[in-house]
Short mmCIF file of the N, C-alpha and C atoms (twelve columns), coordinates in Angstrom:
data_MODEL
# 
_entry.id   MODEL 
# 
loop_
_atom_site.group_PDB 
_atom_site.id 
_atom_site.type_symbol 
_atom_site.label_atom_id 
_atom_site.label_alt_id 
_atom_site.label_comp_id 
_atom_site.label_asym_id 
_atom_site.label_seq_id 
_atom_site.Cartn_x 
_atom_site.Cartn_y 
_atom_site.Cartn_z 
_atom_site.pdbx_PDB_model_num 
ATOM 1   N N  . UNK A 1  -11.634 3.041   9.325   1 
ATOM 2   C CA . UNK A 1  -11.417 4.150   10.193  1 
ATOM 3   C C  . UNK A 1  -10.681 5.409   9.384   1 
ATOM 4   N N  . UNK A 2  -11.016 6.476   9.418   1 
ATOM 5   C CA . UNK A 2  -10.319 7.673   8.679   1 
ATOM 6   C C  . UNK A 2  -9.784  8.629   9.651   1 
ATOM 7   N N  . UNK A 3  -8.556  9.118   9.578   1 
ATOM 8   C CA . UNK A 3  -7.737  10.040  10.514  1 
ATOM 9   C C  . UNK A 3  -7.586  10.917  9.495   1 
ATOM 10  N N  . UNK A 4  -7.778  12.491  10.003  1 
ATOM 11  C CA . UNK A 4  -7.670  13.576  9.531   1 
ATOM 12  C C  . UNK A 4  -6.048  13.810  9.698   1 
ATOM 13  N N  . UNK A 5  -5.346  14.164  8.585   1 
ATOM 14  C CA . UNK A 5  -3.827  14.435  8.892   1 
ATOM 15  C C  . UNK A 5  -3.455  15.756  8.155   1 
ATOM 16  N N  . UNK A 6  -2.781  16.604  8.835   1 
ATOM 17  C CA . UNK A 6  -2.423  17.794  8.150   1 
ATOM 18  C C  . UNK A 6  -1.398  17.724  6.999   1 
ATOM 19  N N  . UNK A 7  -0.966  18.765  6.431   1 
ATOM 20  C CA . UNK A 7  0.137   18.537  5.415   1 
ATOM 21  C C  . UNK A 7  1.493   18.228  5.850   1 
ATOM 22  N N  . UNK A 8  1.707   18.998  7.203   1 
ATOM 23  C CA . UNK A 8  3.045   18.587  7.694   1 
ATOM 24  C C  . UNK A 8  3.494   17.262  7.887   1 
ATOM 25  N N  . UNK A 9  2.259   16.733  8.533   1 
ATOM 26  C CA . UNK A 9  2.436   15.047  8.850   1 
ATOM 27  C C  . UNK A 9  2.683   14.430  7.599   1 
ATOM 28  N N  . UNK A 10 1.871   14.815  6.656   1 
ATOM 29  C CA . UNK A 10 1.878   14.125  5.084   1 
ATOM 30  C C  . UNK A 10 3.635   13.965  4.669   1 
ATOM 31  N N  . UNK A 11 4.054   15.260  4.733   1 
ATOM 32  C CA . UNK A 11 5.438   15.606  4.226   1 
ATOM 33  C C  . UNK A 11 6.315   14.596  5.084   1 
ATOM 34  N N  . UNK A 12 6.141   14.638  6.491   1 
ATOM 35  C CA . UNK A 12 7.044   13.864  7.253   1 
ATOM 36  C C  . UNK A 12 6.960   12.429  7.047   1 
ATOM 37  N N  . UNK A 13 5.545   11.950  6.596   1 
ATOM 38  C CA . UNK A 13 5.457   10.540  6.602   1 
ATOM 39  C C  . UNK A 13 6.194   10.063  5.196   1 
ATOM 40  N N  . UNK A 14 6.132   11.065  4.153   1 
ATOM 41  C CA . UNK A 14 6.638   10.924  3.024   1 
ATOM 42  C C  . UNK A 14 8.179   10.903  3.134   1 
ATOM 43  N N  . UNK A 15 8.807   11.633  3.872   1 
ATOM 44  C CA . UNK A 15 10.164  11.571  4.203   1 
ATOM 45  C C  . UNK A 15 10.639  10.149  4.644   1 
ATOM 46  N N  . UNK A 16 9.714   9.756   5.645   1 
ATOM 47  C CA . UNK A 16 10.065  8.441   6.383   1 
ATOM 48  C C  . UNK A 16 9.907   7.368   5.142   1 
ATOM 49  N N  . UNK A 17 8.798   7.415   4.629   1 
ATOM 50  C CA . UNK A 17 8.748   6.369   3.564   1 
ATOM 51  C C  . UNK A 17 10.015  6.319   2.484   1 
ATOM 52  N N  . UNK A 18 10.444  7.619   2.157   1 
ATOM 53  C CA . UNK A 18 11.557  7.666   1.315   1 
ATOM 54  C C  . UNK A 18 12.769  6.883   2.038   1 
ATOM 55  N N  . UNK A 19 13.061  7.420   3.206   1 
ATOM 56  C CA . UNK A 19 14.224  7.010   4.043   1 
ATOM 57  C C  . UNK A 19 13.996  5.466   3.965   1 
ATOM 58  N N  . UNK A 20 12.951  4.634   4.274   1 
ATOM 59  C CA . UNK A 20 12.829  3.393   4.640   1 
ATOM 60  C C  . UNK A 20 13.003  2.758   2.998   1 
ATOM 61  N N  . UNK A 21 12.403  3.446   1.951   1 
ATOM 62  C CA . UNK A 21 12.853  3.050   0.736   1 
ATOM 63  C C  . UNK A 21 14.356  3.084   0.294   1 
ATOM 64  N N  . UNK A 22 15.030  4.321   0.695   1 
ATOM 65  C CA . UNK A 22 16.451  4.321   0.539   1 
ATOM 66  C C  . UNK A 22 17.250  3.169   1.239   1 
ATOM 67  N N  . UNK A 23 16.797  2.794   2.416   1 
ATOM 68  C CA . UNK A 23 17.503  1.839   3.222   1 
ATOM 69  C C  . UNK A 23 17.330  0.359   2.370   1 
ATOM 70  N N  . UNK A 24 16.003  -0.064  1.976   1 
ATOM 71  C CA . UNK A 24 15.750  -1.038  1.338   1 
ATOM 72  C C  . UNK A 24 16.790  -1.212  -0.050  1 
ATOM 73  N N  . UNK A 25 16.893  -0.105  -0.800  1 
ATOM 74  C CA . UNK A 25 17.681  -0.037  -1.900  1 
ATOM 75  C C  . UNK A 25 19.143  -0.349  -1.516  1 
ATOM 76  N N  . UNK A 26 19.611  0.398   -0.523  1 
ATOM 77  C CA . UNK A 26 20.949  0.200   0.144   1 
ATOM 78  C C  . UNK A 26 21.236  -1.151  0.352   1 
ATOM 79  N N  . UNK A 27 20.236  -1.790  0.999   1 
ATOM 80  C CA . UNK A 27 20.381  -3.236  1.513   1 
ATOM 81  C C  . UNK A 27 20.521  -4.008  0.297   1 
ATOM 82  N N  . UNK A 28 19.510  -3.846  -0.639  1 
ATOM 83  C CA . UNK A 28 19.453  -4.632  -1.885  1 
ATOM 84  C C  . UNK A 28 20.928  -4.472  -2.528  1 
ATOM 85  N N  . UNK A 29 21.418  -3.165  -2.743  1 
ATOM 86  C CA . UNK A 29 22.774  -3.055  -3.198  1 
ATOM 87  C C  . UNK A 29 24.069  -3.577  -2.619  1 
ATOM 88  N N  . UNK A 30 23.938  -3.622  -1.196  1 
ATOM 89  C CA . UNK A 30 24.857  -4.431  -0.419  1 
ATOM 90  C C  . UNK A 30 24.732  -5.961  -0.812  1 
ATOM 91  N N  . UNK A 31 23.497  -6.333  -0.865  1 
ATOM 92  C CA . UNK A 31 23.646  -7.819  -1.174  1 
ATOM 93  C C  . UNK A 31 24.126  -8.178  -2.569  1 
ATOM 94  N N  . UNK A 32 23.781  -7.376  -3.430  1 
ATOM 95  C CA . UNK A 32 23.999  -7.517  -4.646  1 
ATOM 96  C C  . UNK A 32 25.578  -7.443  -4.812  1 
ATOM 97  N N  . UNK A 33 26.066  -6.272  -4.202  1 
ATOM 98  C CA . UNK A 33 27.721  -6.298  -4.054  1 
ATOM 99  C C  . UNK A 33 28.325  -7.448  -3.431  1 
ATOM 100 N N  . UNK A 34 27.672  -8.062  -2.512  1 
ATOM 101 C CA . UNK A 34 28.333  -9.272  -1.880  1 
ATOM 102 C C  . UNK A 34 28.362  -10.426 -2.891  1 
ATOM 103 N N  . UNK A 35 27.322  -10.596 -3.685  1 
ATOM 104 C CA . UNK A 35 27.271  -11.789 -4.684  1 
ATOM 105 C C  . UNK A 35 28.434  -11.404 -5.711  1 
ATOM 106 N N  . UNK A 36 28.410  -10.238 -6.490  1 
ATOM 107 C CA . UNK A 36 29.454  -10.276 -7.396  1 
ATOM 108 C C  . UNK A 36 29.981  -8.802  -7.635  1 
ATOM 109 N N  . UNK A 37 30.131  -8.195  -6.520  1 
ATOM 110 C CA . UNK A 37 30.777  -6.786  -6.617  1 
ATOM 111 C C  . UNK A 37 30.571  -6.163  -7.816  1 
ATOM 112 N N  . UNK A 38 29.437  -6.263  -8.169  1 
ATOM 113 C CA . UNK A 38 28.799  -5.359  -9.320  1 
ATOM 114 C C  . UNK A 38 27.519  -4.776  -9.203  1 
ATOM 115 N N  . UNK A 39 27.337  -3.341  -9.030  1 
ATOM 116 C CA . UNK A 39 25.973  -2.921  -8.799  1 
ATOM 117 C C  . UNK A 39 25.163  -3.251  -9.988  1 
ATOM 118 N N  . UNK A 40 24.001  -3.825  -9.889  1 
ATOM 119 C CA . UNK A 40 23.016  -4.043  -10.930 1 
ATOM 120 C C  . UNK A 40 21.919  -3.169  -10.517 1 
ATOM 121 N N  . UNK A 41 21.652  -1.835  -11.077 1 
ATOM 122 C CA . UNK A 41 20.625  -1.075  -10.331 1 
ATOM 123 C C  . UNK A 41 19.544  -1.019  -11.388 1 
ATOM 124 N N  . UNK A 42 19.668  -1.573  -12.482 1 
ATOM 125 C CA . UNK A 42 18.754  -1.299  -13.545 1 
ATOM 126 C C  . UNK A 42 17.251  -1.656  -13.029 1 
ATOM 127 N N  . UNK A 43 17.226  -2.653  -12.099 1 
ATOM 128 C CA . UNK A 43 15.836  -3.136  -11.815 1 
ATOM 129 C C  . UNK A 43 15.281  -2.413  -10.429 1 
ATOM 130 N N  . UNK A 44 16.224  -1.394  -10.058 1 
ATOM 131 C CA . UNK A 44 15.503  -0.848  -8.697  1 
ATOM 132 C C  . UNK A 44 15.281  0.417   -9.026  1 
ATOM 133 N N  . UNK A 45 13.968  0.497   -8.764  1 
ATOM 134 C CA . UNK A 45 13.301  2.067   -9.203  1 
ATOM 135 C C  . UNK A 45 12.979  2.784   -7.914  1 
ATOM 136 N N  . UNK A 46 13.552  4.174   -8.033  1 
ATOM 137 C CA . UNK A 46 13.332  4.869   -6.721  1 
ATOM 138 C C  . UNK A 46 12.317  5.844   -7.003  1 
ATOM 139 N N  . UNK A 47 11.403  5.984   -6.127  1 
ATOM 140 C CA . UNK A 47 10.136  6.717   -6.178  1 
ATOM 141 C C  . UNK A 47 10.681  8.103   -5.362  1 
ATOM 142 N N  . UNK A 48 10.372  9.312   -6.124  1 
ATOM 143 C CA . UNK A 48 10.582  10.390  -5.639  1 
ATOM 144 C C  . UNK A 48 9.393   11.098  -5.044  1 
# 
């Protein structure tokens, strides 16, 4: 099934995806912090 979407929708969707990604990264950082109080962000890649 193919749905046509306009650019504004694509932009909004990208924002939503970025927010979800940020949340995941923050969750991951929080977990890491709980483990050893050190942020190991070398293996966390942020997509822009």
